[in-house]
C-alpha atoms as a PDB file:
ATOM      1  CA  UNK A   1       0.000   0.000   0.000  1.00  0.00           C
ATOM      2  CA  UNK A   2       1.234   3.323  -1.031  1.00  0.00           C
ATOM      3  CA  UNK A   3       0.889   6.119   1.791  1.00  0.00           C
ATOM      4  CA  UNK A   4       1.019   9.565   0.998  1.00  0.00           C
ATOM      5  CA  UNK A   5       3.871  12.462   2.706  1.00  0.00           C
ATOM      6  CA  UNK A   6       1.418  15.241   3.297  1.00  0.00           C
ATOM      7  CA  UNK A   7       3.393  18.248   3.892  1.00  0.00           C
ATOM      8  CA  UNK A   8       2.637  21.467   5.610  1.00  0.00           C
ATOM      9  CA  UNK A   9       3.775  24.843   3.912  1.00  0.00           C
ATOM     10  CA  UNK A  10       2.073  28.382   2.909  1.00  0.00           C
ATOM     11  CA  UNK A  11       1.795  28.781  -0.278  1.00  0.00           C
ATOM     12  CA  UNK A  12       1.981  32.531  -2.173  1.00  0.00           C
ATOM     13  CA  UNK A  13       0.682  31.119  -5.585  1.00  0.00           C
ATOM     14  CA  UNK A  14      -3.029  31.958  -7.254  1.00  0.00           C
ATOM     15  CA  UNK A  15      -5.522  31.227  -4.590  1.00  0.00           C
ATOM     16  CA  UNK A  16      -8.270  29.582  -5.439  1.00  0.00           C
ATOM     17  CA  UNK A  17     -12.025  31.282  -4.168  1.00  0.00           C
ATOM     18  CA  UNK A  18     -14.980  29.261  -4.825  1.00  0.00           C
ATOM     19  CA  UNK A  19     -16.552  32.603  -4.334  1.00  0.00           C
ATOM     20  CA  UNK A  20     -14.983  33.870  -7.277  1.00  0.00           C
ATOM     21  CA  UNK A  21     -14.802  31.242  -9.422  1.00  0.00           C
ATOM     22  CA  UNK A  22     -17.119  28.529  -9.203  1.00  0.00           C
ATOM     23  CA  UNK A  23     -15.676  24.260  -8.968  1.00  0.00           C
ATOM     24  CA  UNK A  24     -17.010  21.515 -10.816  1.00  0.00           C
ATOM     25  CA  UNK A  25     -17.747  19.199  -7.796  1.00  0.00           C
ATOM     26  CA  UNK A  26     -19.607  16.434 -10.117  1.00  0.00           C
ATOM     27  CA  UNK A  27     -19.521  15.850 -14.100  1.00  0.00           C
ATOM     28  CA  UNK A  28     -21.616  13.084 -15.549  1.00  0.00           C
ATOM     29  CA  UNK A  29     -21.502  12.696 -19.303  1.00  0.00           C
ATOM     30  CA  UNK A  30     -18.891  13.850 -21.965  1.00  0.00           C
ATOM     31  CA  UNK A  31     -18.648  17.576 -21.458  1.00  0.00           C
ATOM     32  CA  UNK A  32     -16.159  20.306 -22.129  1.00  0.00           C
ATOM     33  CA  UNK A  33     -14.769  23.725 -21.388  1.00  0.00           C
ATOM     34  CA  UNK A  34     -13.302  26.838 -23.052  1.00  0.00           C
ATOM     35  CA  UNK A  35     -11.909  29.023 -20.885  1.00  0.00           C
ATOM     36  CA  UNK A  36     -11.762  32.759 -22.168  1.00  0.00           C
ATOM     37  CA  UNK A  37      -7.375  32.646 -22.245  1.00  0.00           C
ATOM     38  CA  UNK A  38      -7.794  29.557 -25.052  1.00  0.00           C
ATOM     39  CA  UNK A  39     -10.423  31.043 -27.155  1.00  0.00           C
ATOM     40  CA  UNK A  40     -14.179  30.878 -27.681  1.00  0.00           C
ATOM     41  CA  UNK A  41     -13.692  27.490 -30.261  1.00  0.00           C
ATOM     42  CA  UNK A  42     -10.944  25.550 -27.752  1.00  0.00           C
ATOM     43  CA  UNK A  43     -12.880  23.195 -25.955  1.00  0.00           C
ATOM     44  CA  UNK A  44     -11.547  20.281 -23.894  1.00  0.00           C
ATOM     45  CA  UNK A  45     -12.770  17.432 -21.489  1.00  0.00           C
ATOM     46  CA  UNK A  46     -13.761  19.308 -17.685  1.00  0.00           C
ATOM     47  CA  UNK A  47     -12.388  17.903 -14.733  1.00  0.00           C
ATOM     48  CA  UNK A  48     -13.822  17.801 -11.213  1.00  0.00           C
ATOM     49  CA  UNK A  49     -12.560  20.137  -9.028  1.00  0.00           C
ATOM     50  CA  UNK A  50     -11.428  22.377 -11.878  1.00  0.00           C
ATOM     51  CA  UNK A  51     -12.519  26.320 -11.248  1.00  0.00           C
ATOM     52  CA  UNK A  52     -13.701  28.255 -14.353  1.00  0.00           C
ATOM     53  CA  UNK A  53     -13.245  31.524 -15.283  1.00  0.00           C
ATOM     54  CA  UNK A  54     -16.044  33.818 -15.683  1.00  0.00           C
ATOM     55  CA  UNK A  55     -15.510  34.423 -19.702  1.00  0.00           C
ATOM     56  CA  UNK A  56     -15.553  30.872 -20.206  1.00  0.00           C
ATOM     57  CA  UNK A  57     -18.116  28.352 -21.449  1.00  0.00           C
ATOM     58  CA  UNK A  58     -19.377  25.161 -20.955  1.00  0.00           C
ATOM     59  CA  UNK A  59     -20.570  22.342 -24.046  1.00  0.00           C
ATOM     60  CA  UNK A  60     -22.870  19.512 -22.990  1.00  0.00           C
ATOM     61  CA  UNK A  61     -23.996  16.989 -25.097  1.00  0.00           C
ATOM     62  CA  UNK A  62     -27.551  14.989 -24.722  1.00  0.00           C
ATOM     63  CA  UNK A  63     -27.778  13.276 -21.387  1.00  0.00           C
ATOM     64  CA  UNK A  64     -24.657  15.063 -19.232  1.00  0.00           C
ATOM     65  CA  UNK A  65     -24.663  17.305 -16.317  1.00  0.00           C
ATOM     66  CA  UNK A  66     -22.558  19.314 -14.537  1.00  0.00           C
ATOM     67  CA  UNK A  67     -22.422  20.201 -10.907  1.00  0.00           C
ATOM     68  CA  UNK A  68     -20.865  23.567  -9.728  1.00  0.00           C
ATOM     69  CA  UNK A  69     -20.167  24.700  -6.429  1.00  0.00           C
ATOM     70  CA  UNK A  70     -20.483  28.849  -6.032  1.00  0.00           C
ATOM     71  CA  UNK A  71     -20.574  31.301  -3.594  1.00  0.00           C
ATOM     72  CA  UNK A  72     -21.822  28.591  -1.030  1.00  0.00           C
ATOM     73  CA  UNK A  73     -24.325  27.049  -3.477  1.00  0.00           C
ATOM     74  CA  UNK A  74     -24.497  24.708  -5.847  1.00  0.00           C
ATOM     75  CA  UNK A  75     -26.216  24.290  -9.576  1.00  0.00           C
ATOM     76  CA  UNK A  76     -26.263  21.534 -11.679  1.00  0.00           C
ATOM     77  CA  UNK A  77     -26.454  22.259 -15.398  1.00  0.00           C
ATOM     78  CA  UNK A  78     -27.956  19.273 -17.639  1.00  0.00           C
ATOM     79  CA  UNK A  79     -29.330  21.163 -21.008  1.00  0.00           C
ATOM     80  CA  UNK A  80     -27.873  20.342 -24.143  1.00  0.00           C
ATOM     81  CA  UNK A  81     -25.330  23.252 -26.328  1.00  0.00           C
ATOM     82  CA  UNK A  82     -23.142  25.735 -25.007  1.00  0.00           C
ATOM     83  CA  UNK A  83     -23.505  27.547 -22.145  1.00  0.00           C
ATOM     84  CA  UNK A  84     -21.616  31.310 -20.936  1.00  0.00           C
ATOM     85  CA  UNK A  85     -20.411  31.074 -17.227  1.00  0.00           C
ATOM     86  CA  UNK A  86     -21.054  34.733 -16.710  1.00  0.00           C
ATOM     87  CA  UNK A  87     -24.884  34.008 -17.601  1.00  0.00           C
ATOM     88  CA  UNK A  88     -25.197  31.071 -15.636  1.00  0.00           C
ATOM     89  CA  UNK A  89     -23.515  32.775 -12.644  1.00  0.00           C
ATOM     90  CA  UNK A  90     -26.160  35.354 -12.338  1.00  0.00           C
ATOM     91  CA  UNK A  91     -29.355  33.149 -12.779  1.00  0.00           C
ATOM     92  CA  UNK A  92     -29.841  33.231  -9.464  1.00  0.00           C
ATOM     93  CA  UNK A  93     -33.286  30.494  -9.734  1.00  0.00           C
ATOM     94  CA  UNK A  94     -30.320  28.371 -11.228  1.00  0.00           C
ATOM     95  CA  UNK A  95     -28.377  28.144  -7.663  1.00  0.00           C
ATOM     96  CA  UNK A  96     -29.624  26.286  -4.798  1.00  0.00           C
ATOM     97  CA  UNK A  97     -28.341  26.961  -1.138  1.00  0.00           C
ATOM     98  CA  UNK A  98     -27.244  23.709   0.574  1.00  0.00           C
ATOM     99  CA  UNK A  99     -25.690  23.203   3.683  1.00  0.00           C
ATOM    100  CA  UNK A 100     -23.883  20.216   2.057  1.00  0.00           C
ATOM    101  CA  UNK A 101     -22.830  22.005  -1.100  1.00  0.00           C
ATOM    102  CA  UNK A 102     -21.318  24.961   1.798  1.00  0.00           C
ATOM    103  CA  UNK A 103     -19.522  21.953   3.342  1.00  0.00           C
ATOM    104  CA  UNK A 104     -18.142  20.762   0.267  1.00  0.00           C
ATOM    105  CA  UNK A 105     -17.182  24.102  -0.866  1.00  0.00           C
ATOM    106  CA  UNK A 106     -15.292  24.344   2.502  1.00  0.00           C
ATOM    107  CA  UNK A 107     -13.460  21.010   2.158  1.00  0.00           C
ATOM    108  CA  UNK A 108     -12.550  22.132  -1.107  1.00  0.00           C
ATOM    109  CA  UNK A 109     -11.219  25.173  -0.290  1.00  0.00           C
ATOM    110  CA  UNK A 110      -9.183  23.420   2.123  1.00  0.00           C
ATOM    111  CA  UNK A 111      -7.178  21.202  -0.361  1.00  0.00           C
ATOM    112  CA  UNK A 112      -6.757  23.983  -2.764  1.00  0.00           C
ATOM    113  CA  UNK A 113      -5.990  27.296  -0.246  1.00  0.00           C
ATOM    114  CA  UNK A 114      -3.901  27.317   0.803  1.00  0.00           C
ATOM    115  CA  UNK A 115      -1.800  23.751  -0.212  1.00  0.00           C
ATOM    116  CA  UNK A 116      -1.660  21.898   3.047  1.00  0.00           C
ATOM    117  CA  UNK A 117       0.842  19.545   0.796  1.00  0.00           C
ATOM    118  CA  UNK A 118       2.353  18.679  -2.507  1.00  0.00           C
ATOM    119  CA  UNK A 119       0.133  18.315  -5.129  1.00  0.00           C
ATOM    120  CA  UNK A 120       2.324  16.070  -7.620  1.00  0.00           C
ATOM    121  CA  UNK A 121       1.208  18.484 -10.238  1.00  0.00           C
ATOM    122  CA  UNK A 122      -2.013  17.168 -10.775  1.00  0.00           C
ATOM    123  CA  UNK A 123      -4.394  18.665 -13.253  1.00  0.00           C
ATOM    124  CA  UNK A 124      -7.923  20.349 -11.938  1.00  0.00           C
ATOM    125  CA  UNK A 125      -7.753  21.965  -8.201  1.00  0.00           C
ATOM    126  CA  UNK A 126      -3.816  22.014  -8.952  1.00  0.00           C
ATOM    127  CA  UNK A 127      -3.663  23.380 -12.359  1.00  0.00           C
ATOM    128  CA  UNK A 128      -3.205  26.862 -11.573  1.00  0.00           C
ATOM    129  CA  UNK A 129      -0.129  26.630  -9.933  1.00  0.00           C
ATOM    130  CA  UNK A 130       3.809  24.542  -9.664  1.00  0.00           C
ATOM    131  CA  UNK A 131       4.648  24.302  -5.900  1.00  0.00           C
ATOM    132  CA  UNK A 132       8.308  22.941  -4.908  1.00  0.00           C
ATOM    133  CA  UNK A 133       7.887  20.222  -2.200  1.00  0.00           C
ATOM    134  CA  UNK A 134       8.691  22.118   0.890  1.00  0.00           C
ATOM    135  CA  UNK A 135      10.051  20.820   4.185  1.00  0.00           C
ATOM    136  CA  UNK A 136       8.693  18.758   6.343  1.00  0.00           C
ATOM    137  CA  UNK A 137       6.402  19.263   9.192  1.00  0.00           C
ATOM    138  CA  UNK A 138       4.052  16.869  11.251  1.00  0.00           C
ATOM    139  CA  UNK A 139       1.054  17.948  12.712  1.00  0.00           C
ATOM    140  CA  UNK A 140      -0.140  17.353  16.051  1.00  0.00           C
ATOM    141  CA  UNK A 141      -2.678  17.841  19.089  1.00  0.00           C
ATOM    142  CA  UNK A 142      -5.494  17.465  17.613  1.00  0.00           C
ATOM    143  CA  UNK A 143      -5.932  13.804  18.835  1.00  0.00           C
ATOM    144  CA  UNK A 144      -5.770  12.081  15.940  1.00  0.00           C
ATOM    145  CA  UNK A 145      -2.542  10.351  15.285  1.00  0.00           C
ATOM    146  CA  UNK A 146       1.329  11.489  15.080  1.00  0.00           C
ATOM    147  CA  UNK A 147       2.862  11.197  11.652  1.00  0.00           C
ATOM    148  CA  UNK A 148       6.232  10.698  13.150  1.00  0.00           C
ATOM    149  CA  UNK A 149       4.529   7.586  15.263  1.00  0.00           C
ATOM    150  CA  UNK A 150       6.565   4.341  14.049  1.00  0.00           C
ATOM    151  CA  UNK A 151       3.360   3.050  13.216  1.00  0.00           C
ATOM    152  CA  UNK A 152      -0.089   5.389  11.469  1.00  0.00           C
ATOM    153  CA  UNK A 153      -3.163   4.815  13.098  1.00  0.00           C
ATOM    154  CA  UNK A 154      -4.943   5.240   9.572  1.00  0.00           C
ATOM    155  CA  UNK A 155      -9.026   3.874  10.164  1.00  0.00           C
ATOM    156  CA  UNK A 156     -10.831   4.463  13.533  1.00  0.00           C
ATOM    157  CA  UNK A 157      -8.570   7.483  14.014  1.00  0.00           C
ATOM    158  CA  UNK A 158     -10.537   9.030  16.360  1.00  0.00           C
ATOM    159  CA  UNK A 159     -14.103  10.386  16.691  1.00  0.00           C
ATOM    160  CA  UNK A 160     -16.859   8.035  16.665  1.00  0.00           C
ATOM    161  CA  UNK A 161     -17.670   4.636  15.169  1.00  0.00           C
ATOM    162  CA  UNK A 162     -21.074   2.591  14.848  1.00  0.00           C
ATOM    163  CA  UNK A 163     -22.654  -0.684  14.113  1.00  0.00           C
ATOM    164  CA  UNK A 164     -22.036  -4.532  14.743  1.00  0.00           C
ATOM    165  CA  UNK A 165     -18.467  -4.150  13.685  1.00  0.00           C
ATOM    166  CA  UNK A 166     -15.946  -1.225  12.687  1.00  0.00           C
ATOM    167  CA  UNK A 167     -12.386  -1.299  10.946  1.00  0.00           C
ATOM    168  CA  UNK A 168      -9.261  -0.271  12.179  1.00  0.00           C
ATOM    169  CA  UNK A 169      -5.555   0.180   9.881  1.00  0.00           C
ATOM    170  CA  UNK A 170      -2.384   0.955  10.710  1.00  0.00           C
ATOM    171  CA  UNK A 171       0.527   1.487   8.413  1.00  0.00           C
ATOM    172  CA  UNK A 172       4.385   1.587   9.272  1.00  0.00           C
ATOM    173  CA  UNK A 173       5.891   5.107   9.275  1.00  0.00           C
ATOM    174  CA  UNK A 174       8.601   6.184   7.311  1.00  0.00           C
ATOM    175  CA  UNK A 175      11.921   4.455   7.376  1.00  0.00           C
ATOM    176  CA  UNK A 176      10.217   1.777   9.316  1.00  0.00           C
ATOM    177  CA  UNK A 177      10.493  -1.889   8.732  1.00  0.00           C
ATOM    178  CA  UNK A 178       7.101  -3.714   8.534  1.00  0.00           C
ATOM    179  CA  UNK A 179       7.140  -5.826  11.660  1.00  0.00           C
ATOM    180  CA  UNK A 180       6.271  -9.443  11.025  1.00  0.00           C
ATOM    181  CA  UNK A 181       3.523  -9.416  12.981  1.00  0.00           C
ATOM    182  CA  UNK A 182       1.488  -7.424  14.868  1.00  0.00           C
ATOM    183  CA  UNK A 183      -0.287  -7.233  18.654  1.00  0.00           C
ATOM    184  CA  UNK A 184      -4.035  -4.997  18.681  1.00  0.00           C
ATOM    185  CA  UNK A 185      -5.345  -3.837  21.394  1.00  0.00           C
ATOM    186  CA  UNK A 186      -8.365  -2.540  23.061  1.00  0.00           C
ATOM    187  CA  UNK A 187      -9.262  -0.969  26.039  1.00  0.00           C
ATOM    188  CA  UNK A 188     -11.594   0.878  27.789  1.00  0.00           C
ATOM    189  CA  UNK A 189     -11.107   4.174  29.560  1.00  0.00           C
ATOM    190  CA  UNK A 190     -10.033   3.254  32.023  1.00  0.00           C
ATOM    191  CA  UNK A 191      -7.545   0.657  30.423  1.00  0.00           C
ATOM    192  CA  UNK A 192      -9.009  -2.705  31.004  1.00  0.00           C
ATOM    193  CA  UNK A 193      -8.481  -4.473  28.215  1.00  0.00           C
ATOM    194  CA  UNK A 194     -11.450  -5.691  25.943  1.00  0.00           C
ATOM    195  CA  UNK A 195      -9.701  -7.675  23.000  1.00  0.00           C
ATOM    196  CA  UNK A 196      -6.220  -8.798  22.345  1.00  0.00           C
ATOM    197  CA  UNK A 197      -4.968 -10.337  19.162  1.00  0.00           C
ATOM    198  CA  UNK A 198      -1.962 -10.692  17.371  1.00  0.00           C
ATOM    199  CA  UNK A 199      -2.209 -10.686  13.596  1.00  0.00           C
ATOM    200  CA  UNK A 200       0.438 -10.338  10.358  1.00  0.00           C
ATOM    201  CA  UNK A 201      -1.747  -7.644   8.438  1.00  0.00           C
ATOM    202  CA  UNK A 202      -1.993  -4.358   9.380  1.00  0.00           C
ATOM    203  CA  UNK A 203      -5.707  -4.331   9.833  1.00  0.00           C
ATOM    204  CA  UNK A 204      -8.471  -5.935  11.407  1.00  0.00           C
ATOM    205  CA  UNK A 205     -12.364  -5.553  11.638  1.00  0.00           C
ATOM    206  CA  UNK A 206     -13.712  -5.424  15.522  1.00  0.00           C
ATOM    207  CA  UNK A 207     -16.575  -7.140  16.308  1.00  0.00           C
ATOM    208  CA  UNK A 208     -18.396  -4.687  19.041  1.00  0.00           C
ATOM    209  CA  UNK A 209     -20.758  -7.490  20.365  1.00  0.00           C
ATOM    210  CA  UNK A 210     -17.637  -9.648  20.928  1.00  0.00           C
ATOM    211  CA  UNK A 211     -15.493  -6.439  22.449  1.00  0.00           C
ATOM    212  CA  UNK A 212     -18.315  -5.871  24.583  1.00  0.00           C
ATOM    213  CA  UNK A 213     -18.596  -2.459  23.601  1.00  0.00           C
ATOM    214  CA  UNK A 214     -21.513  -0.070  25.408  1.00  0.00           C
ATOM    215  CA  UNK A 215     -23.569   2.729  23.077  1.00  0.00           C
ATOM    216  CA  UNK A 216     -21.752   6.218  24.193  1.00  0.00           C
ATOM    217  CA  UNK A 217     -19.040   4.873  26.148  1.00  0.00           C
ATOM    218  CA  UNK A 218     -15.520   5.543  25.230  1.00  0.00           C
ATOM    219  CA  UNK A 219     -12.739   3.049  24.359  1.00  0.00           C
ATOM    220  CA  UNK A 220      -8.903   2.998  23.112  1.00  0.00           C
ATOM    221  CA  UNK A 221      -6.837   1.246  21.117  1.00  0.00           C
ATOM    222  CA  UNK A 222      -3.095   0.776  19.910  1.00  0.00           C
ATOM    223  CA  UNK A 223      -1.190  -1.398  17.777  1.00  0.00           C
ATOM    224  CA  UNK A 224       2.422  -2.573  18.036  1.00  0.00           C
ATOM    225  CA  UNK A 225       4.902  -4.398  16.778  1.00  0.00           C
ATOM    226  CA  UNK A 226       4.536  -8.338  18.744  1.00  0.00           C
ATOM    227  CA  UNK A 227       8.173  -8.106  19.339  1.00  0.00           C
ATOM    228  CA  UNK A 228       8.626  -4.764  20.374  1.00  0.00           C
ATOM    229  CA  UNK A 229       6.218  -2.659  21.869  1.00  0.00           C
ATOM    230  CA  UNK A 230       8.130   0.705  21.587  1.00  0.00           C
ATOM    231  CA  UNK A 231       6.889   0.197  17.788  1.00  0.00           C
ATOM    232  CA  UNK A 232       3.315   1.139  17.488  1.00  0.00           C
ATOM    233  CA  UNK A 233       0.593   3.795  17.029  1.00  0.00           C
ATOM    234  CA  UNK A 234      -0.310   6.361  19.649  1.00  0.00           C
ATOM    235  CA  UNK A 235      -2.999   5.104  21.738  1.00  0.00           C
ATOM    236  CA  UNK A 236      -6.299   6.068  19.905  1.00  0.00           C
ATOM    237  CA  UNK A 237      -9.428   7.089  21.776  1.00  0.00           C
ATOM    238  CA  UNK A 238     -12.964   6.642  19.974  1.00  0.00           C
ATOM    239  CA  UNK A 239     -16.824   6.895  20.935  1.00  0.00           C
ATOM    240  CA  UNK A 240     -18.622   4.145  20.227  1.00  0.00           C
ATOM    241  CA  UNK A 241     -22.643   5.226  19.260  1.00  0.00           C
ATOM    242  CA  UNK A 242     -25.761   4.072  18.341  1.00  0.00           C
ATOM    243  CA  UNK A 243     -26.045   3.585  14.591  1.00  0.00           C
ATOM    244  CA  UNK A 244     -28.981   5.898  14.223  1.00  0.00           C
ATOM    245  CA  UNK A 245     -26.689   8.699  14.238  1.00  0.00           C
ATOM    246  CA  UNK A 246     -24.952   7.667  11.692  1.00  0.00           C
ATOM    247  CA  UNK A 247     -27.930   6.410   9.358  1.00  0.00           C
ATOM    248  CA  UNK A 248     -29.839   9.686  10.194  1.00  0.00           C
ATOM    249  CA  UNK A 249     -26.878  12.238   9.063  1.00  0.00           C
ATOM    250  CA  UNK A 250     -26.571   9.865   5.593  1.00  0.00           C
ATOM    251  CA  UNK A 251     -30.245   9.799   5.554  1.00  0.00           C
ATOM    252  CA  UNK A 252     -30.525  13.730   5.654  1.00  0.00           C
ATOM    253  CA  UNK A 253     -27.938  14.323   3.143  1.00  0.00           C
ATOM    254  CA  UNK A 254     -29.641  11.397   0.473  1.00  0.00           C
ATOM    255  CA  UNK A 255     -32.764  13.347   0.239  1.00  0.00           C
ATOM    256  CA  UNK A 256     -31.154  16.604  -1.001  1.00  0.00           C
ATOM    257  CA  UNK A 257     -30.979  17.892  -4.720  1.00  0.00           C
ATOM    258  CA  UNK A 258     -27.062  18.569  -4.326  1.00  0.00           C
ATOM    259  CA  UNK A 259     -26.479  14.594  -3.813  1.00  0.00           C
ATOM    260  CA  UNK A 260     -29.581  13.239  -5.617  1.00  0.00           C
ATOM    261  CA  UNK A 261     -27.963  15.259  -8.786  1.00  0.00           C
ATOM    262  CA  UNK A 262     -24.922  14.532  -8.315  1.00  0.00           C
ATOM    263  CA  UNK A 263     -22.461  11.803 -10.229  1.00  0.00           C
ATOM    264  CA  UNK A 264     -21.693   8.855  -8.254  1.00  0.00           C
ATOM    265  CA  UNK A 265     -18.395   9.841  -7.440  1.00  0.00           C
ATOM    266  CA  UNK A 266     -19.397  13.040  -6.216  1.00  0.00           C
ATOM    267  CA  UNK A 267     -22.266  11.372  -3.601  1.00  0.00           C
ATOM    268  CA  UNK A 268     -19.960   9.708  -2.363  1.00  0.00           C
ATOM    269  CA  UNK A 269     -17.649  12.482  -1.935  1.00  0.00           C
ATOM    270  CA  UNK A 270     -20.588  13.929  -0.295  1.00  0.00           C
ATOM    271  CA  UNK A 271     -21.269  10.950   2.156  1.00  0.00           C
ATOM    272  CA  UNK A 272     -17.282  11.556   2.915  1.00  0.00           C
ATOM    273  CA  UNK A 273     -17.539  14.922   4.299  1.00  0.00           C
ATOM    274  CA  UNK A 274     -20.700  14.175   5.827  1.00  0.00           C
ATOM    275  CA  UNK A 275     -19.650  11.364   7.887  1.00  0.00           C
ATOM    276  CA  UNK A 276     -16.220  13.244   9.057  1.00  0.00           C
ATOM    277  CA  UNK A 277     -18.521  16.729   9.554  1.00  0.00           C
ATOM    278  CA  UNK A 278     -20.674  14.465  12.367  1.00  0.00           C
ATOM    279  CA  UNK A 279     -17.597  12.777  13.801  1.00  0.00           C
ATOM    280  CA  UNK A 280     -17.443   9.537  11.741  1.00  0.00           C
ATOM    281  CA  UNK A 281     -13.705   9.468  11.059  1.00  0.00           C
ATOM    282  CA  UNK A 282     -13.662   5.469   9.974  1.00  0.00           C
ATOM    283  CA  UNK A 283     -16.537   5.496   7.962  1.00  0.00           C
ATOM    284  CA  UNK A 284     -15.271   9.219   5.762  1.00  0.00           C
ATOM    285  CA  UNK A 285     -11.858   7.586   5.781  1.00  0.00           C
ATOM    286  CA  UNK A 286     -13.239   4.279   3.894  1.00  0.00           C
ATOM    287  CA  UNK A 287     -15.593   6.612   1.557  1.00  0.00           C
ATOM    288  CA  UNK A 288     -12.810   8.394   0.438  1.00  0.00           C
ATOM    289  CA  UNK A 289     -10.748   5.404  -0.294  1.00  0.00           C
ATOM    290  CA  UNK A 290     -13.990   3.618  -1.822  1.00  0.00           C
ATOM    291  CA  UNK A 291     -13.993   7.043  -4.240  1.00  0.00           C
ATOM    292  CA  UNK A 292     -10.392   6.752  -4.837  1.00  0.00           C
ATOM    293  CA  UNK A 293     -10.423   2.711  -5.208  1.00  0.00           C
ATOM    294  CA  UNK A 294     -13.558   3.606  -7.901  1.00  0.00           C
ATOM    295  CA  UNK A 295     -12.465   6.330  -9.446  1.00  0.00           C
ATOM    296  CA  UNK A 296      -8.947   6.436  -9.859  1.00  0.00           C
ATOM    297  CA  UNK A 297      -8.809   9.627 -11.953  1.00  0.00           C
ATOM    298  CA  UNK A 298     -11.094  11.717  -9.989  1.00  0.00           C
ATOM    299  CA  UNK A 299      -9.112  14.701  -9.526  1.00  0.00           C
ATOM    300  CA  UNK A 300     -11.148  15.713  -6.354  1.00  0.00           C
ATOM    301  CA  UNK A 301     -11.557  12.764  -4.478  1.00  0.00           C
ATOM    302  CA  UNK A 302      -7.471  12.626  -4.727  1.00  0.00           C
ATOM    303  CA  UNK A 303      -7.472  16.657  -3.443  1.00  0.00           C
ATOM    304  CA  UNK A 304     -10.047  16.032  -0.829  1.00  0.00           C
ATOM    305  CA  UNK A 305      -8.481  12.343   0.581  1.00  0.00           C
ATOM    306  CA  UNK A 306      -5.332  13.616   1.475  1.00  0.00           C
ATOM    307  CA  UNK A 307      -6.845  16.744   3.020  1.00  0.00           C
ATOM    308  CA  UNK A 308      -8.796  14.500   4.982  1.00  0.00           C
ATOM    309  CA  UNK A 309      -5.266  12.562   5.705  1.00  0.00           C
ATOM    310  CA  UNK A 310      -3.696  15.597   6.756  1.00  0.00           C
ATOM    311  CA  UNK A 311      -6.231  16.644   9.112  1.00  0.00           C
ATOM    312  CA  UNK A 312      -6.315  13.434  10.133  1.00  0.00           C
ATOM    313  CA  UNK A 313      -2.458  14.252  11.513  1.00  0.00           C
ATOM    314  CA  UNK A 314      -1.272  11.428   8.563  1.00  0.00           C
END
């Protein structure tokens, strides 16, 4: 498994302001875009996550859409020919405010501005500008992981987790040997252990029946290396809730234009930032990978996973 070095520097290039430029959060179909610096007649294929200018213009065929996030809205344009940015900015029956779209938007202005890490060049959110890798710096105290821990916590990094079972991943740091095995694990708060097992991947799935695990209690866990317990993850504290919670904020967001229009990448883009908005770190952390796993090209799920990894303290 390849983990990403998310790096921490301030950036000085173009910012990027969904409030003056509005993203393409979802495209569905074969459409294009002419921006005003390439001519009226230069089309090419849109990208999510890209934002357009103003004096550019949009060419859908039969059958696609496009969803754009602006000014804390969102619209989603599915009628066939060309279509002036300007124009569609200020039909203002066109935008819909969304407290989901005004999430996204955040989370997108997050990974874009300023760059909370390298970008690798990528097209779409990092098109508008060539960052140098910078020197490193790890981020800490927010209680959810070290990234100069020997090992990641990566899943159940925190905040809350629900249903009969959960996940939880761990990765070695860098310049860390793999151990050959493994020893998980889990306590309560006030350190009695629940569940101990010793395993040669870096991941397991928890049964909470079996763990004994209580709706709104609290409960830790930590990974190490079997043969050397100075090798392991910080000791990671999570709630463990009723599943309600989490089927009621999904269920909220599903009946709302700005996912029900939305590509399938994007919804579940969407479910991402909704789960890790109402403290469901696991469960945004496997949506994003699910997007990424899915949709290895979406330009926005990659901005907007290792955002979440960074905040994450990855």
């Amino acid at each position: 498994m390849r983990w990403l070095t998310l790096l921490f520097f301030a950036c000085t290039s173009l910012t990027l302001n969904a409030q003056d430029s509005p993203v393409v959060y979802s495209v569905d179909g074969p459409a294009r875009y002419s921006p005003a610096s390439k001519g009226w007649f230069n089309f090419s294929p849109i990208k999510t996550g890209m934002p357009l200018s103003k004096e550019g213009r949009l060419k859908l065929k039969a059958g696609t859409s496009v969803s754009l996030l602006y000014d804390e809205q969102f619209a989603t344009i599915n009628t066939r020919g060309k279509h002036d940015i300007a124009t569609l900015l200020t039909d203002y029956d066109q935008f819909q405010e969304s407290p989901y779209a005004e999430l996204l938007q955040d989370r997108v202005e997050e990974a874009s501005d300023p760059f909370f890490f390298y970008l690798d060049d990528e097209p779409g959110l990092a098109a508008s500008t060539k960052p140098t890798k910078p020197k490193y710096e790890s981020k800490e105290g927010d209680g959810h992981g070290d990234a100069d821990a020997a090992l990641l916590p990566i899943t159940t990094n925190g905040g809350k987790v629900a249903g009969e079972s959960f996940f939880v991943s761990w990765a070695p740091g860098a310049d860390v040997k793999a151990p050959d095995q493994y020893t998980f694990r889990l306590t309560d708060d006030q350190g009695q252990v629940l569940l101990e097992e010793t395993t040669a991947e870096s991941n397991l799935t928890v049964n909470a029946a079996d763990a004994g695990l209580k709706t709104g209690e609290f409960y830790r866990w930590k990974a190490t290396a079997s043969n050397d317990a100075s090798v392991g993850t910080p000791l990671i504290t999570f709630q463990y809730v009723d599943k309600t919670e989490l089927d009621s904020a999904l269920s909220d967001l599903r009946s709302t234009p700005a996912y029900s229009t939305a590509e399938p990448a994007a919804k579940l883009l969407l479910e991402a930032v909704t789960m890790e908005d109402n403290g469901f770190q696991e469960r945004a952390g496997l949506r994003f990978r699910k997007a990424m796993g899915q949709y290895p090209d979406h330009d926005l799920a990659r901005a907007l996973y290792k955002a979440f990894l960074w905040r994450q303290g990855l």
